[in-house]
Short mmCIF file of C-alpha atoms in Angstrom, two decimals:
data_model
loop_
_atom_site.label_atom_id
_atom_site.label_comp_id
_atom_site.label_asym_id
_atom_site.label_seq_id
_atom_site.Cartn_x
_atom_site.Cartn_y
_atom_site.Cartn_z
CA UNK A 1 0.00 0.00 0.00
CA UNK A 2 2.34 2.42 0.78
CA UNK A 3 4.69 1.45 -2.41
CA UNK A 4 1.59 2.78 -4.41
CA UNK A 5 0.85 5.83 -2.74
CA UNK A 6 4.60 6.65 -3.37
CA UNK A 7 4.35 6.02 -6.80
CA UNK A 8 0.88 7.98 -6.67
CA UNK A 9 2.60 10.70 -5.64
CA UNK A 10 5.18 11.34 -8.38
CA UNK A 11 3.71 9.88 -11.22
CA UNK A 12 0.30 12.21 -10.51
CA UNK A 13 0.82 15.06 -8.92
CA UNK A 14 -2.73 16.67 -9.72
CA UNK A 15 -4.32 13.41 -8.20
CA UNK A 16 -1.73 13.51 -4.99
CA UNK A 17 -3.28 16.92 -4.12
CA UNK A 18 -6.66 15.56 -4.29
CA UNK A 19 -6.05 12.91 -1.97
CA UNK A 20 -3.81 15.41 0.70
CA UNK A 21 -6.83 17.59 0.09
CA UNK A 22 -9.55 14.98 1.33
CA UNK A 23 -7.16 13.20 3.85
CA UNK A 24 -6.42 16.85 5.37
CA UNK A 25 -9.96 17.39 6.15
CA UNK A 26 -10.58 13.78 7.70
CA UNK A 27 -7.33 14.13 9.31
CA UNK A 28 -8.70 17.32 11.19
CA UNK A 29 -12.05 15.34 12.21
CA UNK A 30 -10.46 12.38 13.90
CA UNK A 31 -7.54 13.85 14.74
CA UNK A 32 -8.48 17.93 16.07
CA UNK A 33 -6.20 18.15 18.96
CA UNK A 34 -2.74 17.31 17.07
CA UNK A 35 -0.84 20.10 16.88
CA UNK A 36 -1.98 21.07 20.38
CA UNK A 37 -0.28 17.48 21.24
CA UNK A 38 2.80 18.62 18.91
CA UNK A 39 3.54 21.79 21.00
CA UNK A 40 3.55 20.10 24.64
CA UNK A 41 5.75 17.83 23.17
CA UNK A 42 8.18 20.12 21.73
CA UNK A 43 7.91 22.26 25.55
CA UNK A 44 9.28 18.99 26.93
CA UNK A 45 12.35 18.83 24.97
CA UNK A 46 13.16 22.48 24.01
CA UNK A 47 16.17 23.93 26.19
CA UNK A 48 18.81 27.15 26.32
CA UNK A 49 20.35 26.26 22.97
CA UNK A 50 17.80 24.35 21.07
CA UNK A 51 13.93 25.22 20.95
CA UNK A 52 11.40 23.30 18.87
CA UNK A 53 8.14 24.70 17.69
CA UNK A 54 5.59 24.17 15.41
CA UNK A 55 6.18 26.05 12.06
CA UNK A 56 3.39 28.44 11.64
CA UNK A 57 2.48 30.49 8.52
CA UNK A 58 5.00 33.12 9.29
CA UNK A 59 7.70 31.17 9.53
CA UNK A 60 7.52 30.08 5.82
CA UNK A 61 10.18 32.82 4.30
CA UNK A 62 13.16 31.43 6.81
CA UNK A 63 12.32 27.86 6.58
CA UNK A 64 12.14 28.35 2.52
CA UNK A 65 15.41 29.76 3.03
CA UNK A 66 16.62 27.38 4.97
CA UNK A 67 15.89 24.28 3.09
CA UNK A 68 17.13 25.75 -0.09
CA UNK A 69 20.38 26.86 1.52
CA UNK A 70 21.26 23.48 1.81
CA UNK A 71 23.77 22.09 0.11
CA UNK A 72 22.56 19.60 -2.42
CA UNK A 73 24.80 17.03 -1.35
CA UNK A 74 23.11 16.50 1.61
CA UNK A 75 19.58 16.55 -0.08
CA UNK A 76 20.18 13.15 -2.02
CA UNK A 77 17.59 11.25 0.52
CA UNK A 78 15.84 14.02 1.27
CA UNK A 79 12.93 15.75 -0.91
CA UNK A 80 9.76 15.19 0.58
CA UNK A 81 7.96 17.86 -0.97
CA UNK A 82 8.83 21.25 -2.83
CA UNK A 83 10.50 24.00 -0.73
CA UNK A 84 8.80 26.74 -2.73
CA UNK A 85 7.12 29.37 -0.35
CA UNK A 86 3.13 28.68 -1.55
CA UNK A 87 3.73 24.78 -1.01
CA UNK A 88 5.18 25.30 2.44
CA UNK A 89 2.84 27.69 3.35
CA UNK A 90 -0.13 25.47 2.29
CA UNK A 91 1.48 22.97 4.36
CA UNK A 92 1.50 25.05 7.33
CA UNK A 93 -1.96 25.76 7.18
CA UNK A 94 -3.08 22.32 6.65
CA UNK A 95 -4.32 19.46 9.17
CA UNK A 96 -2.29 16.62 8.08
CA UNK A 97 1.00 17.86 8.49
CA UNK A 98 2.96 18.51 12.02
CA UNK A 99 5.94 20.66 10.72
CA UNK A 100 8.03 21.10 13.44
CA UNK A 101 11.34 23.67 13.39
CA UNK A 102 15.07 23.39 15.30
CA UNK A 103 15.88 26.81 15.89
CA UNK A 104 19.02 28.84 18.18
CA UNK A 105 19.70 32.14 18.52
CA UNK A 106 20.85 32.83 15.54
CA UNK A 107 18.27 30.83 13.35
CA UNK A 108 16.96 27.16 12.18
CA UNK A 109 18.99 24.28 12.64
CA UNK A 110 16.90 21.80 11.31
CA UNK A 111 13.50 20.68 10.32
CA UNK A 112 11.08 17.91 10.54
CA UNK A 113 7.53 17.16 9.95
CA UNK A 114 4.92 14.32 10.14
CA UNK A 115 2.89 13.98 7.26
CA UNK A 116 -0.61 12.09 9.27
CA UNK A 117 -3.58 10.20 7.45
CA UNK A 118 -6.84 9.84 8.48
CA UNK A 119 -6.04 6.02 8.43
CA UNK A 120 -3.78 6.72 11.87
CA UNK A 121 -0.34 6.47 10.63
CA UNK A 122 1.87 9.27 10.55
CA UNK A 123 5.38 9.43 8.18
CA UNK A 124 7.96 11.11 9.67
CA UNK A 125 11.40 12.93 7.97
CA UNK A 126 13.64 15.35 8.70
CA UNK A 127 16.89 17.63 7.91
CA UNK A 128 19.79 19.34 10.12
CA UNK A 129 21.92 21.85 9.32
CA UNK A 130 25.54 20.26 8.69
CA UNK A 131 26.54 22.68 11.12
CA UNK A 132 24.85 21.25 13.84
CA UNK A 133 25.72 17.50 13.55
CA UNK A 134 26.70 15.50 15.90
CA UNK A 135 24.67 17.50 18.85
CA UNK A 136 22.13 14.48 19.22
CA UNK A 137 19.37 16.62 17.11
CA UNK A 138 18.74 13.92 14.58
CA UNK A 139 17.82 11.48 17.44
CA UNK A 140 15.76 14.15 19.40
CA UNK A 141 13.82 14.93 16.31
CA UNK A 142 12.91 11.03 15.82
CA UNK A 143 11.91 10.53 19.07
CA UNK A 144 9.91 13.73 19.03
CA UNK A 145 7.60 12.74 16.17
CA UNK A 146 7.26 9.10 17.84
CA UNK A 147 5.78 10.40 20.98
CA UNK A 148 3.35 13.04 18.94
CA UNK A 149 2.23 9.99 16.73
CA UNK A 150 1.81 7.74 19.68
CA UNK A 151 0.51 10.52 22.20
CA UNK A 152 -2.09 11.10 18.83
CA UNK A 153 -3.22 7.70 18.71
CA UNK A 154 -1.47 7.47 15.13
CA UNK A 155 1.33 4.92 14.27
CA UNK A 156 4.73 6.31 13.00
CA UNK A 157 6.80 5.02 9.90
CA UNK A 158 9.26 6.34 7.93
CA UNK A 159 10.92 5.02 4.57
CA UNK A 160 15.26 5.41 4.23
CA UNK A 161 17.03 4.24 1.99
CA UNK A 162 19.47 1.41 3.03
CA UNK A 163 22.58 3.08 1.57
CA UNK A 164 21.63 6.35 3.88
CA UNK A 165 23.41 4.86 7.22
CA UNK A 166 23.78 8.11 8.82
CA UNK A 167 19.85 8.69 8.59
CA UNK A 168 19.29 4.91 9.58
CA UNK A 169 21.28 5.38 12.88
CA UNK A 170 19.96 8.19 14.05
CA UNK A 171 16.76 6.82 14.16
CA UNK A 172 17.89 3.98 15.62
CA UNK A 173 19.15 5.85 18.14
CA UNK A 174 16.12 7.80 18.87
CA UNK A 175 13.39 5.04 18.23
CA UNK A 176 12.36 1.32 18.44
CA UNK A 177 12.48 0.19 14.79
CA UNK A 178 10.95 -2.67 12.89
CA UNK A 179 11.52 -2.97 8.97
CA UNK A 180 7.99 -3.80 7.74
CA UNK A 181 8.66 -3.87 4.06
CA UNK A 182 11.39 -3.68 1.57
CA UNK A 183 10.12 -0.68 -1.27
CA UNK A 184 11.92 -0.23 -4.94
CA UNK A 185 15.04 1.18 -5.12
CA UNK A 186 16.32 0.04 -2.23
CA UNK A 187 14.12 1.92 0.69
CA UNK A 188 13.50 0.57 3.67
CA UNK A 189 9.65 1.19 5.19
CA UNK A 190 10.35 1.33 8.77
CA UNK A 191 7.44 1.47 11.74
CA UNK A 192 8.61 3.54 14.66
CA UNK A 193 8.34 3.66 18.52
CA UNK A 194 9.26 5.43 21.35
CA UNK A 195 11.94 4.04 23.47
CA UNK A 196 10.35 3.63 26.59
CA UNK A 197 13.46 3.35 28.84
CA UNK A 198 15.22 6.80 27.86
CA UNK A 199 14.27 10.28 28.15
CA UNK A 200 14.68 12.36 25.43
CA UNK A 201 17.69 14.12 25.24
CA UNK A 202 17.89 17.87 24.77
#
């Protein structure tokens, strides 16, 4: 199933929006206190340095120009969706995504989101800044969207490719994973929890 909606999505764009149309407003009904869930969580983990919030409708000119500062090197496993202004903004508005910023003082540091269906599953995927690796961000960020999805009532998956190890241990790092399908090209559908044991680290 989700092999198809992949291919869905890039083969028919026009017919993708449809369906993100129709799942946002489902999404909303069955799900209406999600974001509200979204921004305790991101109170819990946010500290001096780091600070997550939801990405609101004003924040759409810095994260556009955040995501296309990047360099494209490090965007080889990573284009979700279009990093044009109108598509992020529509995304910001919407009901089925949780798009959640990294920021410091001095800007974002990183990105992630959980695109949710009406169906209860969420799919979760993220960026850092290069300048910020190694700071445990990456693992905070997985662990993040696990505990929205489960606090939500919605299961959380991702798909990575196999070749991406960096990506691949970081959320193994930050989540409980299980490898639920094999998809073409060599991604890896992966169904995500919460590691009960550890606290999230900040």
């Amino acid at each position: 199933m989700t092999g198809l909606l992949v291919k869905i999505k890039h083969a028919f764009p026009g017919l993708w929006r449809m369906v993100e149309w129709g799942n946002g407003q489902l999404t909303a009904l069955r799900y209406p206190r999600l974001k509200e869930i979204a921004e305790r969580e991101c109170a819990k983990v946010s500290g001096e340095e780091l600070t997550w919030s939801l990405v609101t409708p004003d924040d759409v000119p810095a994260l556009t120009r955040f995501l296309n500062g990047i360099p494209e090197e490090r965007l080889g496993y990573f284009a979700p969706h279009p990093f044009d202004e109108a598509t992020l903004r529509r995304m910001a508005k919407g009901s089925s995504f949780v798009m959640l910023k990294v920021t410091t003082p001095t800007g974002i540091a990183g990105y992630h989101f959980l695109r949710c269906f009406f169906i209860g599953r969420a799919f979760h995927g993220l960026i850092v800044d290069h300048r910020y690796g190694g700071k445990g961000i990456g693992s905070t960020m997985w662990r993040l969207g696990a505990n929205i999805a489960r606090q939500s009532g919605m299961e959380m998956y991702a798909t990575i490719s196999k070749d991406n190890l960096p990506s691949l241990n970081s959320c193994r790092r930050g989540c409980e994973t299980q490898v639920t399908e094999q998809l073409a090209e060599g991604y890896l559908l992966l169904k995500l929890r919460p590691k009960e044991a550890e606290s999230v680290k900040k």
